XYZ file of C-alpha atoms in Angstrom:
366
model
C 16.097 -8.099 18.864
C 19.334 -9.606 18.029
C 17.757 -12.849 18.777
C 14.448 -12.996 19.010
C 12.068 -15.520 17.446
C 8.974 -14.729 15.190
C 5.836 -16.196 14.266
C 4.274 -15.149 10.835
C 0.057 -15.583 11.011
C -0.262 -15.390 6.459
C 3.172 -14.785 4.711
C 1.836 -13.310 1.290
C 3.348 -9.356 -0.215
C 3.627 -7.618 3.436
C 4.532 -10.724 5.519
C 7.506 -11.757 3.126
C 8.411 -8.417 2.459
C 9.225 -7.837 6.565
C 10.400 -11.389 6.714
C 13.431 -10.421 3.759
C 14.079 -7.766 6.419
C 14.541 -9.364 8.877
C 17.271 -11.692 7.777
C 18.424 -8.848 5.635
C 19.310 -7.073 8.939
C 19.091 -9.654 11.473
C 20.132 -12.594 10.579
C 20.759 -14.568 14.068
C 17.035 -13.777 14.640
C 14.511 -17.400 13.812
C 11.722 -17.386 11.375
C 8.785 -18.973 12.336
C 5.865 -19.246 9.201
C 2.581 -20.743 8.959
C -0.434 -20.260 5.945
C -1.768 -22.452 3.868
C 0.144 -22.706 0.802
C 2.868 -24.577 2.213
C 4.316 -24.814 -0.799
C 5.108 -20.934 -0.796
C 6.584 -21.763 2.743
C 9.090 -24.403 1.322
C 10.085 -21.705 -1.132
C 11.185 -19.682 0.860
C 12.171 -22.085 3.610
C 14.883 -23.150 0.992
C 15.609 -19.229 0.575
C 17.530 -18.779 3.361
C 13.798 -16.521 4.627
C 12.347 -19.281 7.380
C 13.167 -21.255 9.633
C 10.543 -23.374 10.436
C 7.354 -24.347 9.065
C 4.526 -24.235 11.214
C 1.509 -27.144 10.050
C -1.060 -24.102 12.330
C -1.609 -22.321 15.431
C 0.208 -24.845 18.482
C 3.499 -25.183 20.741
C 6.273 -24.055 17.818
C 4.832 -20.435 18.348
C 5.861 -20.825 22.626
C 9.626 -20.266 21.458
C 8.381 -16.912 19.699
C 9.004 -13.077 20.999
C 7.043 -10.926 18.349
C 3.681 -13.427 16.393
C 2.604 -11.574 13.245
C -0.278 -11.394 11.789
C -0.663 -11.291 8.340
C -4.408 -12.523 7.036
C -6.607 -10.187 5.919
C -7.656 -7.960 7.702
C -10.925 -10.123 9.034
C -8.977 -13.102 9.716
C -6.976 -11.294 11.769
C -9.343 -11.061 14.360
C -10.141 -15.401 14.591
C -6.065 -15.843 14.936
C -6.138 -14.129 18.343
C -8.113 -17.022 20.797
C -6.906 -19.271 19.009
C -3.147 -18.443 19.734
C -3.435 -17.186 22.962
C -2.692 -20.083 24.967
C 0.842 -20.076 22.951
C 2.025 -17.231 24.332
C 5.097 -17.564 26.439
C 5.316 -14.475 28.895
C 6.883 -11.220 27.992
C 5.742 -12.782 23.931
C 4.420 -10.036 21.667
C 1.558 -9.993 19.256
C 0.568 -7.398 16.285
C -1.045 -7.193 13.070
C -0.354 -5.735 9.242
C -3.623 -4.828 7.984
C -4.715 -1.833 6.849
C -7.530 -0.876 9.852
C -7.245 -1.164 13.252
C -10.476 -0.691 15.346
C -11.716 -3.509 14.864
C -8.632 -5.716 15.927
C -8.494 -4.205 18.921
C -12.427 -4.313 19.758
C -11.337 -8.321 20.067
C -7.708 -7.210 21.871
C -9.486 -5.630 23.845
C -12.702 -8.503 24.182
C -10.640 -11.127 24.798
C -8.118 -9.506 27.441
C -5.343 -9.700 25.798
C -4.255 -5.524 25.029
C -1.070 -5.930 27.777
C 0.116 -8.955 25.166
C -1.025 -6.735 21.759
C 0.545 -4.078 19.703
C -1.779 -3.131 16.234
C 0.763 -2.188 12.966
C 0.028 -1.271 9.760
C 2.845 -0.615 6.800
C 1.707 2.025 4.907
C 2.596 0.434 1.669
C 2.217 -1.979 -1.243
C 1.922 -3.081 -4.716
C 0.323 -4.341 -7.813
C 1.673 -7.695 -7.395
C 1.187 -9.883 -4.449
C 1.891 -12.921 -2.567
C 5.049 -14.094 -1.264
C 7.224 -14.939 -4.476
C 6.742 -10.608 -5.308
C 7.628 -9.901 -1.787
C 11.181 -8.506 -1.343
C 13.063 -6.861 1.470
C 12.656 -3.400 0.227
C 9.579 -2.991 -0.421
C 8.824 -1.402 3.104
C 11.877 1.173 2.898
C 10.140 4.527 4.174
C 7.250 4.007 3.953
C 5.498 4.980 6.580
C 4.689 1.815 10.134
C 1.929 2.927 12.431
C 2.399 1.457 15.585
C -0.920 1.631 17.583
C -1.195 0.563 20.998
C -3.247 -0.765 23.336
C -4.342 1.504 26.843
C -2.476 -1.047 29.152
C 0.877 -1.475 26.587
C 4.066 -0.831 28.287
C 7.099 1.203 27.374
C 9.605 -1.368 26.177
C 6.678 -3.319 23.839
C 6.468 0.660 22.271
C 8.845 0.026 21.518
C 10.182 -3.167 20.800
C 7.185 -2.260 17.973
C 9.218 0.821 16.848
C 12.284 -1.370 16.581
C 10.809 -3.413 14.232
C 9.513 -1.663 11.906
C 13.144 -0.002 11.993
C 15.040 -3.256 10.646
C 12.512 -2.888 7.449
C 13.784 -0.104 7.344
C 10.794 1.975 7.358
C 9.467 4.943 9.681
C 7.333 4.180 12.812
C 4.489 6.407 13.634
C 3.340 6.022 16.493
C -0.895 6.662 16.560
C -4.120 5.535 18.450
C -5.827 3.453 16.183
C -8.960 4.890 16.738
C -7.561 8.475 15.030
C -5.775 6.010 12.673
C -8.407 4.507 11.012
C -9.541 8.139 10.744
C -6.888 9.627 9.027
C -6.999 6.693 6.506
C -10.931 6.726 6.138
C -9.833 9.865 4.002
C -6.464 10.012 2.637
C -6.655 6.043 0.868
C -10.305 4.434 1.932
C -12.273 7.601 0.115
C -9.927 7.907 -2.572
C -11.049 4.502 -3.505
C -14.137 5.165 -3.046
C -14.022 7.459 -4.999
C -11.858 6.538 -8.018
C -14.053 3.326 -8.406
C -17.403 5.204 -8.254
C -15.948 8.066 -10.843
C -15.342 4.264 -13.278
C -18.210 3.450 -12.893
C -20.045 6.848 -14.194
C -18.211 7.431 -17.096
C -19.148 3.693 -17.856
C -22.925 4.390 -17.346
C -22.357 7.702 -18.990
C -21.047 6.338 -21.900
C -22.515 6.043 -25.471
C -22.376 2.720 -27.861
C -19.647 3.288 -29.246
C -17.737 3.883 -25.844
C -15.885 6.882 -26.423
C -15.654 8.116 -23.075
C -13.276 5.397 -22.216
C -11.696 5.796 -26.245
C -10.719 9.373 -25.174
C -9.804 8.590 -21.469
C -6.633 8.777 -20.814
C -4.498 11.433 -18.757
C -6.190 13.044 -15.547
C -9.133 10.755 -16.016
C -6.433 7.274 -15.984
C -4.200 9.220 -13.413
C -6.321 9.264 -10.546
C -8.505 6.773 -10.960
C -5.966 4.435 -11.562
C -6.064 2.920 -7.167
C -9.908 1.696 -8.715
C -7.874 -1.415 -10.757
C -7.738 -2.873 -6.692
C -8.650 -6.112 -5.982
C -12.424 -5.284 -4.711
C -12.314 -8.470 -2.310
C -9.901 -6.050 -0.550
C -11.302 -3.288 -0.676
C -14.741 -4.055 0.193
C -12.706 -5.789 3.540
C -11.365 -2.691 4.256
C -14.798 -0.945 4.390
C -16.897 -2.657 6.256
C -13.963 -2.904 8.457
C -13.879 0.865 8.482
C -16.926 2.188 7.591
C -18.033 4.455 10.945
C -14.697 6.928 9.622
C -15.933 6.226 6.189
C -19.016 7.643 6.303
C -18.725 10.074 7.904
C -15.603 11.394 5.645
C -17.357 11.149 2.660
C -20.849 13.275 3.747
C -18.217 15.616 3.795
C -17.325 14.968 0.514
C -20.942 14.985 -0.512
C -21.069 18.085 1.262
C -17.826 19.909 -0.572
C -19.208 18.860 -3.612
C -22.704 19.830 -3.385
C -21.027 23.048 -3.048
C -19.463 23.087 -5.800
C -22.204 22.765 -7.864
C -23.950 25.558 -6.433
C -20.567 27.561 -7.581
C -20.789 26.418 -11.031
C -24.524 26.638 -11.259
C -24.420 30.611 -10.037
C -20.974 30.626 -12.124
C -19.444 31.861 -9.334
C -16.117 32.811 -10.629
C -13.506 33.483 -7.666
C -14.817 30.344 -5.765
C -14.318 27.996 -9.173
C -10.938 29.340 -9.090
C -10.390 29.062 -5.492
C -10.922 25.371 -5.427
C -7.972 24.798 -7.992
C -6.144 27.779 -6.461
C -6.007 25.775 -2.244
C -6.622 22.261 -3.673
C -3.264 23.132 -6.050
C -0.863 24.966 -2.591
C -2.415 21.791 -0.474
C -0.704 19.339 -2.831
C 2.441 20.744 -3.947
C 3.096 21.077 -0.187
C 2.557 17.105 0.789
C 6.081 15.530 0.434
C 7.088 12.961 -2.324
C 9.740 11.635 0.209
C 8.186 9.789 2.308
C 5.192 6.582 0.490
C 2.099 6.608 1.282
C -1.172 4.594 1.579
C -2.061 4.865 -1.808
C 0.311 3.417 -3.727
C 2.541 5.234 -5.669
C 3.072 5.615 -9.680
C 6.272 4.295 -10.812
C 6.431 5.707 -14.296
C 7.122 8.320 -16.608
C 6.438 8.841 -19.807
C 8.613 9.740 -23.622
C 8.679 12.030 -26.463
C 8.958 10.143 -29.175
C 8.384 9.428 -32.424
C 5.703 6.833 -33.899
C 7.555 5.013 -36.434
C 8.608 1.423 -36.250
C 11.458 0.104 -34.124
C 11.439 3.035 -31.479
C 9.715 0.906 -28.921
C 12.104 -1.938 -29.604
C 14.728 0.118 -29.587
C 13.620 1.604 -26.259
C 13.222 -1.918 -24.878
C 16.250 -2.504 -25.602
C 18.210 -0.012 -23.684
C 16.304 -1.667 -20.688
C 16.597 -4.721 -21.352
C 20.252 -4.769 -21.798
C 20.641 -2.944 -18.167
C 18.373 -6.198 -16.298
C 15.106 -3.085 -16.251
C 11.639 -5.107 -15.854
C 9.051 -2.865 -17.735
C 5.702 -3.009 -15.545
C 3.448 -2.121 -17.510
C 3.702 0.451 -21.193
C 1.523 1.884 -24.271
C 1.007 4.610 -26.084
C -0.607 8.403 -24.865
C -3.422 8.934 -27.268
C -4.868 11.297 -25.437
C -1.349 14.084 -24.303
C -3.721 17.273 -23.405
C -1.695 17.866 -19.846
C 1.609 17.652 -21.191
C 2.836 13.854 -21.375
C 5.070 12.348 -24.142
C 3.352 10.041 -26.559
C 4.630 6.923 -24.701
C 4.101 5.987 -21.085
C 6.002 2.880 -18.934
C 5.617 2.250 -15.725
C 7.802 0.059 -12.986
C 7.885 -2.455 -10.485
C 9.494 -0.139 -8.398
C 10.883 3.140 -8.127
C 14.419 2.017 -7.939
C 14.049 0.083 -11.365
C 12.374 3.829 -12.458
C 15.147 5.694 -11.606
C 17.765 3.268 -12.875
C 15.088 3.850 -16.791
C 15.602 7.117 -16.825
C 19.198 7.701 -16.361
C 20.080 5.330 -18.862
C 16.980 6.355 -21.542
C 18.805 10.153 -21.153
C 21.813 8.748 -22.151
C 20.102 8.615 -25.265
C 18.632 11.873 -25.115
C 15.753 10.460 -25.249
C 13.014 13.303 -24.507
C 11.758 12.175 -20.461
C 8.968 14.137 -18.655
C 7.407 13.368 -15.027
C 4.707 13.661 -13.176
C 1.601 13.675 -15.860
């Protein structure tokens, strides 16, 4: 891994973060990159992340040991055929797409199963683009690796090593199993969140009282509805079979819940909350999953002049950036009066420690 040359097709948040991680841990590695926004690549080159800016798919790619496709899912497959003539012997192609079936099918059709291994770093941010890439975005995130039927073990090992360069946790999965899993734990939750928001929007009155009172649990479980519509349309269209299957199961479970409520079946309703709580509490918070985490906590403060300003000054003096800050008007689940969101876990932890020293009452997990 010391002297490898990496080629990036697409250089946004994930590609840029992966490249920064490679540069951090393997400064001797060469990094080539192509994207349509050349000025961002010029910035990456000025940052010392990119060694050579490419004008497109062409001869310079023959230098690459690993080529990483980091464009949107619907475009990655299109680049496969274009770059195939420029692969040197032993070169490996991978991607970072959040669905895998469509690109694996394209790889099979092109006869490229011996040179391709899929990848999915399960990390993200509310911010996009190279300008928001960091060398720790993938730290402690799962990095799914999906070999083909003809992948060599040494190539799988190489991809595992690439994932570890980003301080990620590599997991090798069949691409079909990957898509089945993410349909349930990532894609369905986004559909549920978006449909729930629209349900409330359509059910609200002219005074928008539902919108006014929406806070706490509603805002937490629908936060991901603010994600990019374009991106999620692509994801749903490339994992439709798995998503429709799990959606049908979910609809069936909702019908069972409806039946329990109509029958006033108290034990069944209790079991719903009891079993879900037990399973939810068994899920570790130590590793990032496929849904971007919410780096926030609430503060129990008195609403008086200067209160928010004082808190902001404490954090600003320590160089801690705030993503969002707002009053919790609905605090029925034990939240504090003020919710503060941060861009990353490190900032949240630093803010927590800083405010604790000033004896603020802080609440996590609500």
